[in-house]
Structures are given as C-alpha cells and as structure tokens.
N, CA and C of each residue as an Amber inpcrd file, in Angstrom:
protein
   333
   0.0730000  -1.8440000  24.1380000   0.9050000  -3.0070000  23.8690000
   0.5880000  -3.5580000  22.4880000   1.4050000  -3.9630000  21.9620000
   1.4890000  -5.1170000  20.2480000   0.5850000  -5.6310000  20.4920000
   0.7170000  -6.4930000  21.4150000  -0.3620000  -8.0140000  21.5220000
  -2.1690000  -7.3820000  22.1340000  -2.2540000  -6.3480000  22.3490000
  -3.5710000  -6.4510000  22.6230000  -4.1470000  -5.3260000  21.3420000
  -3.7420000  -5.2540000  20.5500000  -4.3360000  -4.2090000  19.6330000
  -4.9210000  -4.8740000  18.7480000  -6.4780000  -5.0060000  18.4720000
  -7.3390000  -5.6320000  17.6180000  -6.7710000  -6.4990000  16.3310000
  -6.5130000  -5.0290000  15.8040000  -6.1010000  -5.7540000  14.1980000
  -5.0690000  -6.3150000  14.0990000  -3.9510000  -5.9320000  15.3490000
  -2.6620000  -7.2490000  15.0110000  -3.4540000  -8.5810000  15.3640000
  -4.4780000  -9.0380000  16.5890000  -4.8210000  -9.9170000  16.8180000
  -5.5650000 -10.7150000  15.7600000  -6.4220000 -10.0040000  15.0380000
  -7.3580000 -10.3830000  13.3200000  -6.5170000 -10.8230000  12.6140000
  -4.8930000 -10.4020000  12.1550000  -4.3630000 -11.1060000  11.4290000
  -3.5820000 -12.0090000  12.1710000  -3.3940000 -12.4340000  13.2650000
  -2.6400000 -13.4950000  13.8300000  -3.6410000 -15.0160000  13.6590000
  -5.0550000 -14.4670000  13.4800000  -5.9390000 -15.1590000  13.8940000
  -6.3180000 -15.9430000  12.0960000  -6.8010000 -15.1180000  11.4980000
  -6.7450000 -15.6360000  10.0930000  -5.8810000 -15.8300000   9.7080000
  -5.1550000 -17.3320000   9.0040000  -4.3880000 -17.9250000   9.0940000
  -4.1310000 -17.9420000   7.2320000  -4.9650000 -16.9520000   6.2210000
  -4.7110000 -16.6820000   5.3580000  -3.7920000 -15.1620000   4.8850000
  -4.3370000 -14.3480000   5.9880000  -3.7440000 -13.3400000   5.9780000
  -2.6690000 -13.1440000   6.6240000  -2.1040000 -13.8650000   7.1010000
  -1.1790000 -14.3600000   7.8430000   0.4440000 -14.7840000   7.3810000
  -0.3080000 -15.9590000   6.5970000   0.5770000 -16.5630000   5.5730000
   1.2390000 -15.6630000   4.4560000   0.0770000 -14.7270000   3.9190000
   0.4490000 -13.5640000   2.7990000   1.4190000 -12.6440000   3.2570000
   0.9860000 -12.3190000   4.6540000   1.7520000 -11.0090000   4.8750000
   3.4340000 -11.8370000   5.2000000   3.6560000 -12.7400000   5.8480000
   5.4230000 -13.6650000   6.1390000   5.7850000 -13.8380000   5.0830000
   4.8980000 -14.7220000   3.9360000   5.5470000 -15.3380000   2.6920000
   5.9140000 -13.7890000   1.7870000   5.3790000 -13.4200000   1.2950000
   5.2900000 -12.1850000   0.3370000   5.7300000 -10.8070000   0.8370000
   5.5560000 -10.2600000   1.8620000   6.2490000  -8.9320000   2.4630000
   7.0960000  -9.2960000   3.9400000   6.9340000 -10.9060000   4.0220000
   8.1620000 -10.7750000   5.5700000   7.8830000  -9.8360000   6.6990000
   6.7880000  -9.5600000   6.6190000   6.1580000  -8.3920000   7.9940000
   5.2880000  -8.8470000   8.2500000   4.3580000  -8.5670000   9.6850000
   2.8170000  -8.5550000   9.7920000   2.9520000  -6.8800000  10.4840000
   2.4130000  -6.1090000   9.2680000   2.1090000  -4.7620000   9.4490000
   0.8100000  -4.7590000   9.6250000   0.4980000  -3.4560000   9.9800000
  -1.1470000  -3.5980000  10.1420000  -1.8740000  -1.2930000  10.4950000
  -2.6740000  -1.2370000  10.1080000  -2.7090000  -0.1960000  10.4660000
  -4.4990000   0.1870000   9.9940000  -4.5930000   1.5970000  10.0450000
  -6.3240000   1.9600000   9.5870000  -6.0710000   2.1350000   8.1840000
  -6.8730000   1.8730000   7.4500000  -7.1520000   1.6890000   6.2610000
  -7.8090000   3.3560000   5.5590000  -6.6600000   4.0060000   4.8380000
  -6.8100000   5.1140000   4.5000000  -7.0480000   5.5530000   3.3060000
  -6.7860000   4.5190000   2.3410000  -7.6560000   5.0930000   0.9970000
  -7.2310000   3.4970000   0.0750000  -7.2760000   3.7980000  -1.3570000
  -7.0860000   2.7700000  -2.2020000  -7.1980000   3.3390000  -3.5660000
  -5.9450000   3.0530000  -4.4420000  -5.4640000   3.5330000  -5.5820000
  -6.7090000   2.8540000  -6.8630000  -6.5920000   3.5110000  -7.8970000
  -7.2820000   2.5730000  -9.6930000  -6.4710000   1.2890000  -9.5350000
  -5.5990000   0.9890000  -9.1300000  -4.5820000  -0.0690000  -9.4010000
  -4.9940000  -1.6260000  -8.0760000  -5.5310000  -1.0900000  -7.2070000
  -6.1210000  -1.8580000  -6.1700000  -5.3890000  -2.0950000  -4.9420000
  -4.5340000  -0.9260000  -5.1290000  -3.3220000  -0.6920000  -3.6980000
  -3.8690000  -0.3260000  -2.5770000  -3.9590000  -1.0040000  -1.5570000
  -4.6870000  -0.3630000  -0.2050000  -3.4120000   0.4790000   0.6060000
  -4.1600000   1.5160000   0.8450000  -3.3140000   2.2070000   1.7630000
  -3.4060000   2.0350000   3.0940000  -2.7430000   1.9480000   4.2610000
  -2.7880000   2.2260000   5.5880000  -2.1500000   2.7920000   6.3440000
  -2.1150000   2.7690000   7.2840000  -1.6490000   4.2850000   8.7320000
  -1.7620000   3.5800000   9.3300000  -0.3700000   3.3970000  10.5810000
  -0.6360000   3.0190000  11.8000000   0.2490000   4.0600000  12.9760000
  -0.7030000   4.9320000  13.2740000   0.0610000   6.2350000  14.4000000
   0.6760000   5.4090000  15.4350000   0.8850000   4.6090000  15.9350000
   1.6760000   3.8420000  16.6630000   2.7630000   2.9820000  16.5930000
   2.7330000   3.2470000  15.1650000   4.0040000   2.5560000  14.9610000
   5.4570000   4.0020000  14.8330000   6.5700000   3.0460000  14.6700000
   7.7090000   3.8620000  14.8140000   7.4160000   4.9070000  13.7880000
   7.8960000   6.0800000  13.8100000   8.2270000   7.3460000  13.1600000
   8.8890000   7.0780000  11.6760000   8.1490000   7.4100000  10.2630000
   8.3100000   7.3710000   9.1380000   8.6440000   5.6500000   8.3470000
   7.9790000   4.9550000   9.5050000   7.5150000   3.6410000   9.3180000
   6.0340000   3.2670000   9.7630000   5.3280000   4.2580000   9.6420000
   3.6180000   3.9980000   9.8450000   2.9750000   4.1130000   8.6850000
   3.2230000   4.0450000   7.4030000   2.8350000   4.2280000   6.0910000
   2.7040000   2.7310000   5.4740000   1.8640000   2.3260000   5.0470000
   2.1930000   1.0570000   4.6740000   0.6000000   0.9600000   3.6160000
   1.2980000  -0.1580000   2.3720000   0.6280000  -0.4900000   1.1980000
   0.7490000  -2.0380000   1.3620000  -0.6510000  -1.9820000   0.6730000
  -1.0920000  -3.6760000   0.3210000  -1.1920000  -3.5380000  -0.8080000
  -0.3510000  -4.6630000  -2.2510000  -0.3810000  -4.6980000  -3.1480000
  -1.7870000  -5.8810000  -2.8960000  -2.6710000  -5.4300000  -4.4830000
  -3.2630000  -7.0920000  -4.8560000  -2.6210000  -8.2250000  -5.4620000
  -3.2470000  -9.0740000  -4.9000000  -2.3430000 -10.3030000  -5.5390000
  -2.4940000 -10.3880000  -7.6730000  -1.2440000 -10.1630000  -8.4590000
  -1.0420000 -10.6750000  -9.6970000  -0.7870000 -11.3370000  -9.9190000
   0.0600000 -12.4340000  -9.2660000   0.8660000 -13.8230000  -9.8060000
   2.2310000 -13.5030000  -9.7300000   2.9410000 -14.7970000  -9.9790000
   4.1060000 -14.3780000  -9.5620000   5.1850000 -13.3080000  -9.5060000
   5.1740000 -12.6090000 -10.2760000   5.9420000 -11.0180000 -10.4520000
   4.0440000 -10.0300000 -10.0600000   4.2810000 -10.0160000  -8.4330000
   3.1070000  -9.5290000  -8.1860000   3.2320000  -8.1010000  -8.2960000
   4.6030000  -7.1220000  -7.6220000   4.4660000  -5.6630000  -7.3470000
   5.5010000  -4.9110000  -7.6210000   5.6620000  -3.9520000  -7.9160000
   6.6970000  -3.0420000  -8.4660000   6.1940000  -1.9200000  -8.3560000
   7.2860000  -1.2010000  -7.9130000   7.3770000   0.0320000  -7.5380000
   6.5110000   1.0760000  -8.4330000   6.6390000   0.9870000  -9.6050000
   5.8090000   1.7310000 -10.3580000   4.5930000   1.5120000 -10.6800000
   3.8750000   0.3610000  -9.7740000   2.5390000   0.6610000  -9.4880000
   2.0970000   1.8280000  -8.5810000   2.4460000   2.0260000  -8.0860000
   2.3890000   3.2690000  -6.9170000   2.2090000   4.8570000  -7.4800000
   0.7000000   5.3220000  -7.3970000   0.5980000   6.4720000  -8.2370000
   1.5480000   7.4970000  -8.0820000   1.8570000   8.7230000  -8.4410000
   2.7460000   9.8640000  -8.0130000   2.7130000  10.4880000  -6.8850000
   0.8750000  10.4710000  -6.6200000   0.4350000  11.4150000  -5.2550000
   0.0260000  10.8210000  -4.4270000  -0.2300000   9.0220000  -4.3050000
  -0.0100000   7.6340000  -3.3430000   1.5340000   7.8770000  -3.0000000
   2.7320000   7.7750000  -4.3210000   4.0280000   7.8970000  -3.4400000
   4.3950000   8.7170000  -2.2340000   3.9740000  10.0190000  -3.0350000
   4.6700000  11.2820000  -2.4170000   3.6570000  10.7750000  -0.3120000
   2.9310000  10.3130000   0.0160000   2.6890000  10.3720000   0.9390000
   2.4160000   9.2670000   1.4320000   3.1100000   7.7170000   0.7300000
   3.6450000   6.3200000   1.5190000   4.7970000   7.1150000   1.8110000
   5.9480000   8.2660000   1.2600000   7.2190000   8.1640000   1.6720000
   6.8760000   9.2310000   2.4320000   6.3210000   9.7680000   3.2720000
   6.2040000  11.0120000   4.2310000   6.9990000  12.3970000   3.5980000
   6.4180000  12.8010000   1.6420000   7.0000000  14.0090000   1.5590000
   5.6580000  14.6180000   1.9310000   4.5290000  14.4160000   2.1240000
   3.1480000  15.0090000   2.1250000   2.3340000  14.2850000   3.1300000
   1.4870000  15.0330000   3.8290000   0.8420000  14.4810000   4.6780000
  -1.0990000  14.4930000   4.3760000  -1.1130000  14.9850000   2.9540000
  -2.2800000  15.1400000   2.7300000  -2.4290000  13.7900000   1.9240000
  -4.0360000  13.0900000   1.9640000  -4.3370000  12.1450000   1.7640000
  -4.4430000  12.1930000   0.2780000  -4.0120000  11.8110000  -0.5170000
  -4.4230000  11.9980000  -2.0460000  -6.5480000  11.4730000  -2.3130000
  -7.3250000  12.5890000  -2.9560000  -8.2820000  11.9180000  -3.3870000
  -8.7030000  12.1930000  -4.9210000  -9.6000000  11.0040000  -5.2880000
  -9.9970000  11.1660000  -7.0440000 -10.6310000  12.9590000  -6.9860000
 -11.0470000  13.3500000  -6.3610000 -11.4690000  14.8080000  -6.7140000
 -10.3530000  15.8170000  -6.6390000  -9.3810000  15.3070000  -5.9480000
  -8.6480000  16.7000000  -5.6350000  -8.1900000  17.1580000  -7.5340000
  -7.8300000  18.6370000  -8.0960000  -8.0550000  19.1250000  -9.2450000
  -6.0540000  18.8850000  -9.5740000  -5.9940000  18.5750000 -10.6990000
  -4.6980000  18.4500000 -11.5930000  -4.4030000  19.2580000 -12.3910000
  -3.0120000  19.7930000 -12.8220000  -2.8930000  20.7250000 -13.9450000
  -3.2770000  19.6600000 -15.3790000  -3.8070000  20.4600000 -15.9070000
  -3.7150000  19.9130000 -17.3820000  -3.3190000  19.2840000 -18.1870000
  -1.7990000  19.3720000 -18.2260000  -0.9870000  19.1100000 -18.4870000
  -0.0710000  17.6360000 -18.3340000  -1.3570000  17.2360000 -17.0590000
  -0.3550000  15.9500000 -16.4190000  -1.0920000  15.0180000 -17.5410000
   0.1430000  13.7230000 -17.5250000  -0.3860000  12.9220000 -18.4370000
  -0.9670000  11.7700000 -17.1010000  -2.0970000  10.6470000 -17.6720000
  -2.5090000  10.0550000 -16.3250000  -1.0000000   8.8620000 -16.1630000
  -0.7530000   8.5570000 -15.0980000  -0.0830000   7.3220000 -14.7250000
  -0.5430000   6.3310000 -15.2480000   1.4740000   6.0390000 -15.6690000
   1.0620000   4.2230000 -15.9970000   2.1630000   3.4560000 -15.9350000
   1.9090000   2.2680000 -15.2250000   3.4680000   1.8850000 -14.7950000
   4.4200000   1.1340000 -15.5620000   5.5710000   0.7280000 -15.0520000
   6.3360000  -0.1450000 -16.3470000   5.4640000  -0.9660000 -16.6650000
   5.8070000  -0.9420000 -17.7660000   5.1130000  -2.4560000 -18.9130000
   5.9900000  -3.7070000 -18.6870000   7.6060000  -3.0540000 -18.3990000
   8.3800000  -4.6370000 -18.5610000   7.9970000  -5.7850000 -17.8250000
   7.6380000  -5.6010000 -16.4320000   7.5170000  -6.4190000 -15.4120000
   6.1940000  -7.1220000 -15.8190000   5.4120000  -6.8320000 -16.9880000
   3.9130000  -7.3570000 -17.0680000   4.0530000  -7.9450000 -18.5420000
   5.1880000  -7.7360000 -19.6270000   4.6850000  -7.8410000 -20.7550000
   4.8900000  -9.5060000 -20.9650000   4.1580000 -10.1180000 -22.1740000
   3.6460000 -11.7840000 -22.6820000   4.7060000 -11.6670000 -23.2380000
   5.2210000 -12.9450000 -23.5070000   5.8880000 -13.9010000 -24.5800000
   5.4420000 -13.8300000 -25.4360000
C-alpha cells in the first residue's frame, strides 16, 4: 500500500520536504536513491511505481530559475527516460572524442 511505505511516510512527516516537493515539482515522488550527477542531481528508482514512471530526479535548489532540462547529463538522460537500464558511473570508459557536458548558459547568464 502508498500509505505504509517508509519513505512516502518520511516525507509526509518532514514538513520541509514536503513543501519542496508540492510547491516546486507538484508531486510527492519518492523512491531508492540510485546515484548523483557533478551537477548535484539525485537520482531515484521506485520499482513500485507505475511502468516508465519510476525514474525520478531531484534537482538542487539554485534560486529562482532553479532547473532545466539541460542540466541532465547525456548518460543520466538516456536512463531517467528508460532508453537504458544501466546505471551510469564516473568510471565507466568514454570515447575520446566526447567533449565533457555543459548545459545552457541562457537560463544562468548575469545582467
């Protein structure tokens, strides 16, 4: 059942994490905590939730223009959107060739 599963109960209960997840993503998602990007994106999994909706990211808080899509590394995307089921890690080996990720500038740049 929803209501007896730990970690939905942890965030019903902290009344900070709570607030973040309604005001800012309009969900209380919740799942195991499966890795975390250079950028400070937490990843999670929840096998119980509906089918190609168990993938779920926690942006960190930036301020008001907090998250955009192109924070999200190439090999974090490819397996929040279920094309890959392998976990991306800092060791796994890259062609050469790749340049490293970096996301739009517009959404971040000063006056």
């Amino acid at each position: 059942s929803l209501f007896l599963n730990e970690k939905f109960v942890d965030i019903l209960l902290d009344k900070k994490t709570l607030i973040k997840k309604l005001v800012r993503e309009k969900t209380v998602d919740y799942g195991d905590l499966v890795g975390k990007d250079s950028y400070g994106n937490k990843y999670y999994e929840n096998l119980q939730s509906q089918k190609c909706r168990s993938r779920i990211i926690d942006y960190p808080y930036r301020g008001p223009q907090e998250y955009d899509a192109s924070l999200i590394p190439p090999d974090w995307y490819n397996w929040l959107h279920n094309t890959t089921d392998k976990i991306p890690q800092k060791t796994d080996m890259k062609p050469f060739f790749l340049l490293p990720h970096k996301p739009n500038q517009t959404l971040f740049r000063t006056r």
